[in-house]
Amino acid sequence: MSVSIPISVWQKFRTKLAQVSPTLFVQVGCILGAFTVVVYLQTPQLASLKQRKSLDKAMLRQQEAQLKAQLSIAKTLPTFGFDNLVADWHFMDFIQYFGDTEVRAKSGYGASMAYFEAMLDRDPRFLYAYFYLSSTGSLYAGQPEKSVSLMNRGLKSLSPKVPDRGYYIWRLKAVDELLFLGNIPEARNSMLTAANWARQSPTTEAQNVAQLSQNTAAYLARNPNSKQAQFDAWNMVLSAAVDDFVIKRAIVGIRSTGGKVTISPSGEFKVEAPVKD
């Protein structure tokens, strides 16, 4: 059964089409071509996916190394001004990579940081990516130094108001510096900067973050081993957790400071701070 398009509708379509600049067609064709190359470079072969259960760790690690190389090449490809879209595509591909727990259990998370480097080089204002970067880099990939380095690189392109809620990036950096690197002076400086950036936003959320960040910095100034400061950091890890492993690790961290965590029947967390030091 065929369907005909009314002449009036078809004529309207042709009129709209004629108004489109030829240059736009070239640009769209180029960006689609670039995406095709990226997809080819980064998408595993279907045959490999079907056979992955039988692959040994050595083979999986080899594939991990190949993925890093492919991401490195992808960073050099032109985007024709569509950096944000390319960063989003890298992020979606990372989510698939991260969520493949069966393979990750065998090969690890070695390519994680290459994904974040590709994302944030294209779009340093990609706020949501930083939340994954902090927990993935420190807790899964075991590379808090690289996580902090990528945050520092991205922060050079940001300002107190761009992106919105960018103060969270400074707090995430402070968490890595405090909990995983033990760099108390830098953690305190990051918290102070988070407070400064948050104060420049009029929202209630920002003002609460400013006060919390200022308090954490004060705890660290008085006592570099402050349990309260560590509690605040682990509490942030819990609030930003994206999977069960990070949630469990954050709960252990909170309890190690003397804080308490209870879970309601509906799955909500109730967190109580330790006695202040």
C-alpha positions in Angstrom: 0.0 0.0 0.0 1.5 3.3 -1.0 0.9 6.7 0.7 0.9 9.9 -1.3 2.0 13.2 0.1 -0.5 16.1 -0.7 0.9 18.4 -3.3 0.6 21.4 -1.0 2.6 19.7 1.8 5.3 18.6 -0.7 5.6 22.1 -2.1 6.0 23.6 1.3 8.7 21.0 2.1 10.6 21.9 -1.1 10.3 25.6 -0.4 11.8 25.1 3.1 14.5 22.8 1.7 15.5 25.4 -0.9 16.0 28.0 1.8 18.7 25.9 3.5 22.2 27.0 2.8 24.3 24.5 0.8 27.1 25.2 3.3 25.0 23.6 6.0 24.7 20.4 4.0 28.4 20.2 3.7 28.9 20.8 7.5 26.3 18.2 8.4 27.9 15.7 6.0 31.3 16.4 7.6 30.1 16.0 11.1 28.2 12.8 10.3 31.4 11.5 8.6 33.4 12.3 11.7 30.9 10.6 13.9 31.1 7.5 11.6 34.8 7.4 12.1 34.5 7.8 15.9 31.9 5.0 16.0 34.1 2.8 13.9 37.0 3.4 16.2 35.2 3.0 19.5 32.5 0.5 18.9 33.7 -3.1 19.6 33.2 -5.6 16.9 30.0 -7.7 17.2 31.9 -10.9 17.0 34.1 -9.9 19.9 31.1 -9.1 22.0 29.5 -12.5 21.3 32.7 -14.3 22.2 33.8 -12.2 25.2 32.7 -14.8 27.8 35.4 -17.1 26.5 38.1 -14.5 26.4 40.8 -14.7 29.0 42.1 -11.7 31.0 45.1 -11.2 28.8 42.9 -10.8 25.7 40.6 -8.4 27.5 43.5 -6.3 28.7 44.7 -6.2 25.1 41.3 -4.9 24.0 41.5 -2.4 26.8 44.8 -1.1 25.5 43.3 -0.9 22.0 40.4 1.1 23.3 42.7 3.6 24.9 44.5 4.0 21.6 41.2 4.5 19.8 40.1 7.2 22.2 43.4 8.9 21.8 42.9 9.0 18.0 39.3 10.1 18.4 40.5 13.2 20.3 42.3 14.4 17.2 39.3 14.1 14.8 37.6 17.4 13.8 34.2 18.1 15.2 33.3 21.2 13.1 32.1 23.0 16.1 30.0 20.2 17.6 32.3 19.6 20.5 29.4 19.3 23.0 27.8 16.6 20.9 31.0 14.6 20.6 31.5 14.9 24.4 28.0 13.6 24.9 28.7 10.7 22.6 31.9 9.8 24.5 29.9 9.9 27.7 27.2 7.6 26.5 29.8 5.2 25.2 31.5 5.3 28.6 28.3 4.5 30.4 28.1 1.3 28.3 31.7 0.5 29.1 31.3 1.2 32.8 28.1 -0.8 33.0 29.6 -3.9 31.5 30.4 -5.3 34.9 31.2 -8.8 33.6 34.1 -7.6 31.4 35.2 -4.9 33.9 35.6 -7.6 36.6 38.2 -9.3 34.3 39.9 -6.4 32.6 39.4 -3.5 35.1 38.6 0.1 34.4 41.9 1.1 32.8 40.3 3.0 29.9 38.1 5.1 32.1 40.4 8.0 32.3 40.9 8.0 28.6 37.2 8.4 28.2 37.1 11.4 30.6 40.0 13.0 28.9 38.2 12.7 25.6 35.0 14.1 27.1 36.5 17.0 29.0 38.9 18.1 26.3 35.9 18.5 24.1 33.6 20.1 26.7 35.2 21.1 30.0 31.9 22.6 31.0 30.3 19.1 31.1 29.3 19.2 34.8 27.8 15.7 35.0 30.9 14.1 33.7 32.9 15.4 36.7 30.7 13.4 39.1 31.5 10.2 37.3 35.1 11.2 37.0 35.6 11.6 40.8 34.2 8.2 41.8 35.4 6.3 38.8 38.9 7.7 38.9 39.5 7.2 42.6 37.4 4.1 43.5 37.4 2.0 40.4 40.5 3.0 38.3 42.6 3.7 41.4 43.9 6.9 39.8 42.9 9.8 42.1 46.0 11.8 40.9 44.7 11.6 37.3 41.2 12.5 38.4 42.4 15.6 40.1 44.7 16.5 37.2 41.8 16.3 34.7 39.6 18.4 37.1 42.4 21.0 37.3 42.7 21.1 33.5 38.9 21.5 33.1 38.7 24.2 35.8 41.0 26.5 33.8 38.1 26.9 31.3 35.4 27.6 33.9 34.3 30.5 36.0 32.1 30.9 39.1 28.9 31.1 36.9 29.9 28.9 34.0 28.7 26.2 34.1 25.8 26.5 36.4 26.6 24.8 39.7 30.2 24.6 38.8 31.2 24.9 42.4 30.5 21.2 42.8 33.6 20.5 40.7 35.8 22.2 43.3 34.0 20.1 46.0 34.6 16.9 44.1 38.2 17.8 43.7 38.5 18.5 47.4 37.0 15.0 48.2 39.7 13.3 46.0 42.4 15.4 47.6 41.2 14.7 51.1 40.2 11.1 51.1 42.4 9.5 48.4 45.5 11.7 48.2 45.7 12.9 51.7 46.6 16.4 50.5 45.0 18.4 53.2 46.2 21.9 52.2 44.9 21.5 48.6 41.6 20.0 49.9 41.1 23.0 52.1 41.9 25.4 49.2 39.5 23.6 47.0 36.7 23.8 49.6 37.4 27.5 50.0 37.1 28.1 46.3 33.9 26.0 46.2 32.5 28.3 48.9 33.6 31.4 47.0 32.0 30.2 43.7 28.8 29.1 45.4 28.4 32.5 47.1 28.1 34.1 43.7 24.9 32.2 42.9 21.7 33.5 44.5 20.0 30.0 44.9 19.3 28.4 48.2 21.2 25.3 47.1 24.3 27.4 46.3 24.2 29.2 49.6 23.9 25.9 51.5 26.9 24.5 49.6 28.9 27.7 50.3 28.3 27.3 54.1 29.0 23.6 54.1 32.2 24.1 52.1 33.3 26.9 54.3 32.7 24.8 57.4 34.7 21.8 56.0 37.6 24.1 55.2 37.5 25.5 58.8 37.5 21.9 60.2 40.6 21.2 58.1 42.3 24.4 59.2 41.8 23.5 62.9 42.5 19.8 62.6 44.0 18.3 59.4 42.8 14.8 60.5 39.3 16.1 61.2 36.7 13.3 61.4 34.0 15.9 60.6 35.7 17.0 57.4 36.1 13.3 56.4 32.5 12.7 57.2 31.5 15.7 55.0 33.6 14.3 52.1 32.2 10.7 52.4 28.7 12.1 52.7 29.2 13.9 49.4 30.5 10.7 47.8 27.3 9.0 49.0 25.0 11.7 47.7 26.7 11.6 44.3 27.0 7.8 44.1 26.0 6.2 40.9 26.1 2.5 41.8 26.0 0.0 44.7 29.7 -0.3 45.1 30.3 3.4 45.7 27.3 3.5 48.0 28.6 0.7 50.1 32.1 2.3 50.2 30.7 5.6 51.2 28.7 4.1 54.0 31.8 2.4 55.3 33.7 5.7 55.1 30.9 7.6 57.0 30.8 5.0 59.7 34.6 5.0 60.1 34.3 8.7 61.1 31.7 8.0 63.8 28.8 9.0 61.6 25.7 6.9 61.3 23.8 5.8 58.2 20.4 4.1 58.3 18.3 3.1 55.3 14.5 3.5 55.4 12.2 0.8 53.9 11.8 3.0 50.9 15.5 3.0 50.3 16.2 6.5 51.5 19.4 7.3 53.5 19.4 9.0 56.8 22.9 10.3 57.7 23.9 11.5 61.1 27.2 13.4 61.6 29.8 12.3 64.2 30.5 14.3 67.3 32.3 17.4 66.1 36.1 17.5 66.7 
